Amino acid sequence: MSMQPKGPGEIPAETVRVAWTAFPKGSLAIRLRDELGPLFRDEDFVDLFAARGRPAWSPAGLALVSVLQFVEGLTDRQAAEAVRARIDFKYALGLQLDDPGFDFSVLSEFRDRLAGADGGRRVLDGVLAAAWEKGLLKSTGRARTDSSHVLSSARELCWLEQVAETLRTALNALAQTSPDWLAGVAEPDWFRHYATRAEDSRFPKTRTKRDEVGARIGRDGMRLLQALHAADAPEGLHALKEVEILRQVWVHHFHLVDGEVMRRGPKDRPPGAKRLVTPYDTDARVGVKRDTMWDGYKVHLTETCGDDVPNLVTNVATTLATVADNAMNEEIHTSLAARDCLPTEHWVDAGYPTAAHVLAARAEHGVELHGPLPGNTSDQAKGAFGLDAFTVDWERGQVTCPNGVTARSWYPRADSKGLPVIQVRFPVSRCGPCPDLRSCVSSATGRRRELMLRQQQAEHDAIRTIRAEQQTDTWKERYKIRAGVEGTISQAVGRCGLRRSRYRGLAKTGLQHQLTGAAINLARIDAHLTETPRARTRTSHFAALRPAELTLDGAKQGPN
């Protein structure tokens, strides 16, 4: 398909007349077209189409339909039908009343093009640019970020289902590509075990029997892989996507021990970031956050938080479920800088900030990153002999304890998480006779005090300053602003279906989230135009009965 860029054009007069007759108070689509004008241009997507071929439907129009589709929670069929039958959609798109629209499959094809070129970012940028031009977006001030888990579109599989389905998928692909060869290789039992979808309810219940089934599946898969790499195997079969997935899953879960196919032990398997969880979505990973465990992805939403303009989503980032929140700070700030949307204050939850990230955000982007720093959980963190009670001389590389003993054993090293630190050891000859030894050293048999410091003085001082500030009531009151982004996630889940991916793969899931961010922005701009008040935090009927003198912390306390 080719594209001949066209200007946005005027809305046909008959479409305007009928639309305002049918919608005397307007609608979301009508108000947004009147207030923001055309959000996208065909030229923004020209690189996604060939120079020759059958003319394509306007990509600018498809981008708008894709966003409106998420605003209203429509399927592809429903969105295409809305373009064909709804007057307000024709108004927003600038179409004649008799325009037949397009087949619903065009939307899927358009998403394929967007996903392959990070096109979702262009769609979100188009909405933000229009909001900026109308004064609905400000670049300075405050922003807040939070993440949420996203379930894969593929069903969750237990281990037996995973390996059985992986083998069945490979057999189906081979049966379609080279049926004669597979008929000669397949064992008679394979047709009984792998002809239909694997279900956990059909597997044995006892642990011993399930282990036997897993071993049998492992042997069958290994037998197939060996046949695929034999000299008489048709060329190219081992390069099939389903066969490559089979190979990866078997490497992750099985190995040969004295010629026997055995399941790998937990410590012998690859880390979660590399381990596949389903053959149907090879980008999905197992994520764990506190008590929540899921197969899929993670999304990070950043929004503005002002009073006189709508709170708009300014950045959306989608990652594998195994990526830690604190690994996203630099990427989020770089993306915000590219959009000229960097805030002066960035409020995040406890998963994002470390002292290094706070200093990097301040030095590289001029952003004050605010969020609870992880507390010092050491037994020696507090009290008369806590870390703050020791005097550190960074120039001389020595530390003096509260009783005046100086340690000069200053060793750069890496801690258990691989972070650079300084290990300081006090001399046994001075600590041993000290009357405060047991108060200073937590170990019952310890003979000297050891300290672990950050390798950079600026980072060390920043931690102390930030932790002290975060204990004040002033900071706790300011930090309440971060909670608003949880409402944004709730809106994205309830209105746009953010909790589960509509598609398979990281690229398309990321596109879904960019369209979700754009849809939330359009809904919030429309709410701003109609002066719809922002929803307040819901309070349960029982919580509303709480006496005024009880604090929130007191209300959270359970029975003694």
XYZ file of C-alpha atoms in Angstrom:
560
model
C 0.000 0.000 0.000
C 1.191 3.531 -0.749
C 0.296 6.868 0.736
C -0.239 10.225 -0.910
C -0.167 12.779 1.943
C -3.159 15.083 2.108
C -3.821 18.135 4.190
C -6.306 17.901 7.060
C -8.886 19.837 5.097
C -12.095 21.450 6.302
C -15.020 19.547 7.731
C -17.724 19.267 5.041
C -20.543 21.750 5.639
C -23.239 19.069 5.554
C -21.339 17.007 8.148
C -21.108 20.083 10.387
C -24.823 20.832 10.049
C -25.995 17.300 10.753
C -23.495 16.764 13.590
C -24.579 19.836 15.505
C -28.222 19.001 14.887
C -27.727 15.503 16.266
C -25.398 16.643 19.072
C -26.575 20.115 20.162
C -24.389 19.855 23.283
C -21.497 18.343 21.391
C -19.645 15.094 22.093
C -16.084 14.199 23.007
C -15.052 13.697 19.387
C -16.725 16.939 18.257
C -15.336 19.053 21.093
C -11.790 17.756 20.606
C -11.881 18.505 16.870
C -13.157 22.029 17.530
C -10.694 22.743 20.354
C -7.531 20.973 19.172
C -8.066 20.805 15.429
C -6.563 17.914 13.441
C -4.251 16.075 15.855
C -2.178 14.283 13.220
C -0.872 14.800 9.710
C -0.324 12.200 7.015
C 3.258 13.446 6.679
C 3.979 12.204 10.233
C 3.583 8.603 9.024
C 4.897 8.780 5.455
C 7.883 6.527 6.219
C 5.554 3.668 7.185
C 4.181 3.249 3.676
C 5.639 2.402 0.279
C 6.037 5.009 -2.446
C 3.982 2.910 -4.874
C 0.980 0.665 -4.607
C -2.699 0.813 -3.827
C -3.559 4.076 -2.021
C -3.916 3.660 1.736
C -6.577 5.143 3.949
C -5.326 8.331 5.623
C -2.824 7.320 8.373
C -3.633 10.533 10.233
C -7.262 9.428 10.307
C -6.307 5.896 11.364
C -4.192 7.316 14.205
C -7.155 9.357 15.456
C -9.490 6.375 15.174
C -6.978 4.238 17.101
C -6.938 6.727 19.977
C -10.727 7.178 20.015
C -10.976 3.397 19.995
C -9.131 3.307 23.321
C -11.084 6.277 24.696
C -14.317 4.334 24.266
C -12.980 0.804 24.704
C -13.982 -0.358 21.206
C -12.887 -3.441 19.317
C -11.539 -3.101 15.787
C -14.921 -4.026 14.317
C -16.724 -1.533 16.541
C -14.230 1.246 15.738
C -14.568 0.664 11.978
C -18.364 0.620 12.345
C -18.211 3.912 14.287
C -16.321 5.560 11.400
C -18.948 4.287 8.981
C -22.076 5.034 11.038
C -21.399 7.687 13.700
C -21.765 11.332 12.782
C -19.432 12.609 15.529
C -16.630 10.331 14.300
C -17.123 11.635 10.754
C -16.983 15.173 12.161
C -13.720 14.518 14.001
C -12.207 12.912 10.898
C -13.527 15.551 8.485
C -15.425 13.008 6.355
C -18.454 13.297 4.141
C -21.620 11.768 5.580
C -21.650 9.070 2.892
C -17.995 8.065 3.396
C -17.962 4.230 3.726
C -14.910 4.162 5.991
C -12.657 1.100 5.882
C -12.597 -2.596 6.682
C -11.809 -3.344 10.323
C -8.653 -5.286 9.344
C -7.038 -1.994 8.286
C -6.617 -1.054 11.956
C -4.603 -4.209 12.684
C -2.398 -3.594 9.643
C -1.850 -0.007 10.737
C -0.833 -1.117 14.244
C 1.688 -3.504 12.706
C 3.278 -0.550 10.936
C 3.252 1.598 14.067
C 4.706 -1.141 16.263
C 7.619 -1.693 13.910
C 8.659 1.962 13.988
C 7.866 3.071 17.556
C 4.877 4.797 16.010
C 2.935 4.853 19.255
C 5.273 7.562 20.486
C 4.339 9.680 17.457
C 0.662 9.334 18.334
C 1.192 10.414 21.939
C 3.450 13.243 20.744
C 0.700 14.466 18.410
C -1.771 14.784 21.280
C 0.805 16.484 23.532
C 1.792 18.941 20.770
C -1.837 19.973 20.279
C -2.311 20.367 24.040
C 0.881 22.425 24.259
C -0.281 24.768 21.485
C -3.587 25.369 23.276
C -1.916 26.053 26.639
C -3.187 22.826 28.192
C 0.328 21.487 28.881
C 3.136 23.138 30.823
C 6.761 22.010 30.782
C 7.774 23.062 34.290
C 6.325 22.296 37.684
C 5.684 18.851 39.072
C 5.260 15.386 37.589
C 4.688 11.966 39.086
C 5.386 8.427 37.938
C 4.268 4.976 38.951
C 4.328 1.504 37.421
C 1.776 -1.266 37.202
C 1.802 -4.885 36.129
C 0.368 -5.939 32.780
C -0.805 -9.488 32.095
C 0.179 -11.201 28.869
C -2.619 -11.859 26.385
C -1.587 -15.523 26.426
C -3.088 -17.680 29.149
C -0.966 -18.472 32.183
C 0.579 -21.948 32.023
C 1.857 -24.302 34.675
C 5.200 -25.969 33.951
C 3.739 -29.137 32.392
C 1.410 -27.062 30.221
C 4.287 -24.850 29.129
C 6.593 -27.617 27.898
C 3.737 -29.643 26.398
C 2.326 -26.626 24.543
C 5.787 -25.640 23.328
C 6.276 -29.095 21.843
C 2.747 -29.175 20.390
C 3.234 -25.762 18.757
C 6.477 -26.915 17.131
C 4.814 -30.113 15.879
C 1.951 -28.125 14.330
C 4.392 -25.788 12.557
C 6.392 -28.743 11.229
C 3.214 -30.551 10.135
C 2.300 -27.534 8.047
C 5.797 -26.998 6.605
C 7.012 -30.565 6.052
C 4.220 -33.089 6.741
C 5.870 -36.083 5.025
C 9.086 -35.742 7.004
C 7.268 -35.310 10.323
C 5.030 -38.338 9.655
C 8.167 -40.464 9.412
C 9.735 -39.000 12.568
C 6.756 -38.800 14.934
C 6.302 -41.573 17.477
C 2.834 -43.187 17.606
C 2.271 -41.895 21.159
C 2.869 -38.303 20.059
C -0.523 -38.185 18.342
C -2.195 -39.155 21.613
C -0.230 -36.748 23.782
C 0.192 -33.651 21.575
C -2.716 -33.576 19.123
C -4.874 -31.421 21.426
C -4.202 -28.507 23.739
C -2.516 -29.320 27.034
C -4.634 -28.735 30.133
C -3.416 -29.028 33.713
C -6.666 -30.790 34.658
C -5.707 -33.694 32.375
C -2.319 -34.261 33.972
C -1.870 -36.541 37.018
C -2.326 -35.003 40.458
C 0.454 -36.730 42.397
C 3.964 -35.287 42.357
C 5.587 -38.568 41.262
C 3.261 -39.062 38.301
C 3.641 -35.428 37.206
C 7.424 -35.790 37.282
C 7.109 -38.859 35.054
C 4.976 -36.903 32.568
C 7.505 -34.051 32.560
C 10.341 -36.496 31.907
C 8.408 -38.079 29.026
C 7.733 -34.678 27.437
C 11.420 -33.799 27.838
C 12.488 -37.005 26.045
C 9.997 -36.451 23.213
C 11.147 -32.879 22.684
C 14.803 -33.883 22.712
C 14.044 -36.644 20.195
C 12.413 -34.104 17.867
C 15.287 -31.633 18.187
C 17.834 -34.344 17.375
C 15.824 -35.352 14.306
C 15.658 -31.717 13.140
C 19.443 -31.435 13.252
C 20.105 -34.796 11.577
C 21.766 -34.863 8.182
C 18.636 -36.150 6.408
C 16.306 -33.444 7.821
C 14.878 -31.002 5.254
C 16.858 -27.807 5.084
C 15.552 -24.841 7.051
C 13.221 -26.626 9.455
C 15.361 -25.857 12.491
C 15.107 -22.157 11.604
C 11.319 -22.054 12.082
C 10.262 -19.687 14.866
C 8.341 -22.415 16.709
C 11.319 -24.767 16.530
C 13.652 -22.095 17.888
C 11.244 -21.530 20.789
C 11.268 -25.271 21.434
C 15.063 -25.259 21.517
C 15.179 -22.338 23.956
C 12.598 -23.831 26.323
C 14.385 -27.185 26.348
C 17.732 -25.504 27.059
C 16.084 -23.642 29.937
C 14.432 -26.693 31.505
C 16.206 -29.894 30.444
C 19.713 -31.303 30.144
C 21.407 -34.628 29.504
C 22.784 -36.536 32.479
C 24.612 -39.739 31.506
C 22.610 -39.817 28.287
C 19.247 -39.366 30.046
C 17.040 -36.300 29.614
C 16.568 -34.763 33.061
C 14.782 -31.638 34.300
C 17.124 -28.903 35.482
C 17.100 -27.991 39.146
C 15.945 -24.509 40.237
C 19.527 -23.261 40.662
C 20.535 -24.618 37.251
C 17.912 -22.681 35.276
C 18.526 -19.284 33.654
C 17.428 -16.098 35.439
C 13.849 -14.923 35.109
C 14.797 -12.149 32.677
C 15.766 -14.790 30.084
C 13.368 -17.628 30.864
C 10.319 -18.000 28.596
C 6.956 -18.606 30.265
C 4.786 -19.388 27.223
C 5.447 -20.321 23.583
C 2.757 -17.884 22.459
C 4.304 -14.673 23.816
C 8.080 -14.965 23.880
C 8.576 -11.493 25.381
C 6.423 -12.192 28.448
C 8.282 -12.829 31.703
C 7.396 -13.683 35.290
C 7.179 -10.519 37.382
C 7.046 -10.301 41.160
C 6.139 -7.227 43.198
C 5.475 -7.819 46.865
C 2.622 -10.369 46.943
C 1.741 -10.044 43.241
C 3.153 -12.501 40.692
C 2.210 -12.350 37.017
C 3.254 -13.370 33.497
C 3.618 -10.380 31.203
C 5.035 -6.872 31.286
C 5.274 -3.682 33.285
C 4.185 -0.170 32.283
C 5.398 3.176 33.690
C 3.085 6.196 33.406
C 4.291 9.763 33.994
C 1.848 12.648 34.244
C 1.806 16.331 35.075
C 0.137 17.417 38.313
C -1.093 20.995 38.238
C -4.226 22.809 39.297
C -5.325 25.065 36.435
C -4.767 22.620 33.543
C -5.636 18.939 33.057
C -3.125 16.386 34.319
C -1.774 14.876 31.108
C 0.283 11.744 30.556
C 3.636 12.939 29.217
C 5.509 9.645 29.010
C 4.706 5.960 28.723
C 7.365 3.250 28.983
C 6.762 -0.488 28.672
C 9.296 -3.048 29.850
C 9.636 -6.719 30.587
C 8.121 -7.693 33.929
C 11.588 -8.368 35.366
C 12.923 -4.819 34.884
C 13.232 -2.991 38.212
C 11.560 0.401 38.593
C 14.832 2.129 39.506
C 16.320 1.083 36.152
C 13.842 3.395 34.384
C 14.724 6.784 35.881
C 17.201 7.817 33.197
C 15.030 6.587 30.326
C 11.991 8.442 31.658
C 13.905 11.702 32.138
C 15.520 11.438 28.696
C 12.126 10.904 27.070
C 10.614 13.827 28.974
C 13.523 16.037 27.927
C 12.985 15.110 24.265
C 9.375 16.294 24.601
C 10.399 19.422 26.538
C 8.279 18.130 29.426
C 10.911 17.829 32.143
C 9.504 18.863 35.534
C 11.393 20.653 38.257
C 10.054 18.120 40.782
C 9.487 14.467 39.968
C 7.545 12.467 42.580
C 7.870 8.679 42.536
C 7.296 5.743 44.848
C 9.899 3.805 46.807
C 10.831 1.526 43.910
C 12.459 4.290 41.854
C 14.940 6.437 43.796
C 18.404 5.674 45.067
C 20.963 8.265 46.103
C 22.783 7.770 42.791
C 19.574 8.351 40.816
C 18.710 11.459 42.834
C 22.133 12.962 42.138
C 22.093 11.950 38.450
C 18.635 13.475 37.892
C 19.759 16.701 39.540
C 23.077 16.949 37.668
C 22.034 15.753 34.213
C 18.463 17.018 33.913
C 17.976 19.627 36.640
C 15.182 17.497 38.125
C 14.636 16.981 41.845
C 13.701 13.316 42.167
C 11.535 12.802 45.259
C 10.653 9.417 46.667
C 11.254 7.368 49.828
C 14.830 6.108 49.868
C 15.271 2.544 51.105
C 15.978 2.588 54.825
C 19.162 1.306 56.386
C 18.140 -2.105 57.702
C 21.429 -2.826 59.460
C 21.248 -3.735 63.148
C 23.785 -0.971 63.730
C 21.953 1.712 61.775
C 20.514 3.575 64.765
C 21.274 4.429 68.363
C 24.309 5.962 70.011
C 26.613 4.001 67.693
C 24.650 4.302 64.467
C 26.343 5.324 61.228
C 25.536 9.001 61.750
C 27.458 8.951 65.036
C 30.749 8.299 63.190
C 32.855 11.120 61.707
C 34.057 10.452 58.155
C 37.199 12.197 56.847
C 36.913 11.681 53.096
C 40.157 13.467 52.235
C 42.293 11.284 54.505
C 40.214 8.129 54.046
C 39.519 7.469 57.714
C 36.600 7.269 60.166
C 36.463 8.213 63.857
C 34.018 6.528 66.247
C 32.084 8.329 69.035
C 34.761 7.250 71.561
C 37.563 8.826 69.544
C 39.069 5.691 67.944
C 40.154 6.232 64.319
C 40.005 3.534 61.627
C 42.353 3.863 58.648
C 41.475 0.544 56.969
C 39.666 1.989 53.944
C 38.859 -0.600 51.224
C 36.920 0.111 47.974
C 34.809 -2.907 47.016
C 31.359 -3.952 45.735
C 28.466 -4.825 48.011
C 26.078 -7.764 47.643
C 24.146 -5.891 44.920
C 27.292 -5.029 42.967
C 27.266 -1.352 43.965
C 30.597 0.381 44.688
C 31.128 0.973 48.403
C 33.873 1.652 50.938
C 34.450 -0.912 53.684
C 35.958 0.525 56.860
C 37.400 -1.739 59.585
C 38.320 -0.592 63.060
C 41.376 -2.208 64.697
C 40.692 -5.173 66.973
C 43.330 -3.867 69.373
C 41.212 -0.756 70.058
C 37.704 -2.233 69.796
C 38.410 -5.312 71.957
C 39.040 -3.469 75.238
C 36.290 -0.875 74.589
C 33.536 -1.007 77.273
C 30.921 -0.203 74.585
C 31.918 -3.086 72.293
C 28.665 -5.049 72.729
C 26.574 -1.907 72.205
C 28.542 -1.017 69.087
C 28.938 -4.459 67.481
C 25.751 -6.450 66.873
C 27.445 -9.841 66.658
C 27.744 -11.670 69.991
C 31.267 -12.776 69.107
C 32.391 -9.767 67.079
C 35.662 -8.196 68.116
C 35.601 -5.000 66.054
C 33.256 -2.601 64.275
C 32.974 -2.485 60.489
C 31.196 0.172 58.431
C 29.989 0.261 54.830
C 30.019 3.700 53.166
C 29.045 4.918 49.721
C 32.071 5.285 47.502
C 31.263 8.915 46.646
C 31.020 11.527 49.396
C 28.271 13.401 47.539
C 26.175 10.241 47.439
C 26.856 9.501 51.101
C 25.905 13.034 52.170
C 22.848 13.017 49.922
C 21.511 9.870 51.558
C 21.873 11.357 55.032
C 20.259 14.648 54.018
C 17.378 13.045 52.114
C 16.604 10.499 54.800
C 16.530 13.220 57.435
C 14.248 15.406 55.294
C 11.874 12.534 54.596
C 11.210 12.119 58.306
C 9.705 15.615 58.551
C 5.974 16.283 58.466
C 6.522 18.913 55.763
C 8.007 16.407 53.337
C 5.348 13.798 54.140
C 2.632 16.350 53.391
C 4.243 17.280 50.068
C 4.676 13.627 49.147
C 0.911 13.104 49.166
C 0.817 14.527 45.651
C 2.345 11.311 44.297
C -0.762 9.291 45.161
C -2.682 10.903 42.299
C -0.878 8.839 39.681
C -2.501 5.721 41.135
C -5.814 7.191 40.023
C -4.377 7.521 36.526
C -3.459 3.843 36.508
C -6.951 3.033 37.753
C -8.455 5.091 34.928
C -6.209 3.372 32.385
C -7.239 -0.049 33.700
C -10.957 0.675 33.948
C -11.420 2.737 30.795
C -8.735 1.435 28.438
C -8.100 -2.130 29.605
C -4.505 -1.523 30.657
C -4.288 -4.536 32.991
C -4.123 -7.119 30.196
C -2.291 -6.739 26.924
C -4.503 -6.875 23.849
C -1.606 -8.118 21.748
C 1.440 -10.360 21.945
C 5.014 -9.167 22.168
C 6.722 -6.214 23.799
C 6.483 -3.940 20.744
C 2.719 -4.232 20.323
C 2.079 -4.126 24.055
C 4.127 -0.921 24.183
C 2.032 0.476 21.324
C -1.136 -0.344 23.273
C 0.189 1.612 26.236
C 1.146 4.645 24.118
C -2.377 4.682 22.650
C -3.752 4.318 26.180
C -1.754 7.373 27.302
C -3.056 9.367 24.329
C -6.628 8.241 25.050
C -6.421 9.280 28.704
C -5.172 12.699 27.611
C -8.090 13.209 25.224
C -10.571 12.147 27.902
C -9.016 14.549 30.408
C -8.890 17.437 27.945
C -12.577 16.884 27.216
C -13.327 16.816 30.954
C -11.414 20.102 31.294
C -13.375 21.685 28.435
C -16.698 20.653 29.972
C -15.542 21.700 33.459
C -16.142 18.216 34.800
C -14.737 18.106 38.350
C -11.968 15.649 39.068
C -13.041 12.526 40.879
C -12.261 12.471 44.566
C -10.646 9.562 46.361
C -13.350 7.124 47.297
C -13.928 6.451 50.997
C -15.709 3.347 52.246
C -18.801 3.771 54.385
C -17.014 2.361 57.420
C -13.922 4.581 56.954
C -16.207 7.620 56.819
C -17.289 6.878 60.406
C -13.731 7.254 61.734
C -13.582 9.847 64.550
C -11.627 12.951 63.654
C -9.135 12.453 66.496
C -7.943 9.127 65.069
C -4.971 9.358 62.768
C -4.716 7.452 59.541
C -1.971 5.281 61.003
C -4.205 4.455 63.944
C -7.025 3.471 61.596
C -4.719 1.043 59.814
C -3.773 -0.807 62.939
C -5.257 -4.262 63.277
C -6.324 -6.062 66.448
C -3.675 -6.603 69.093
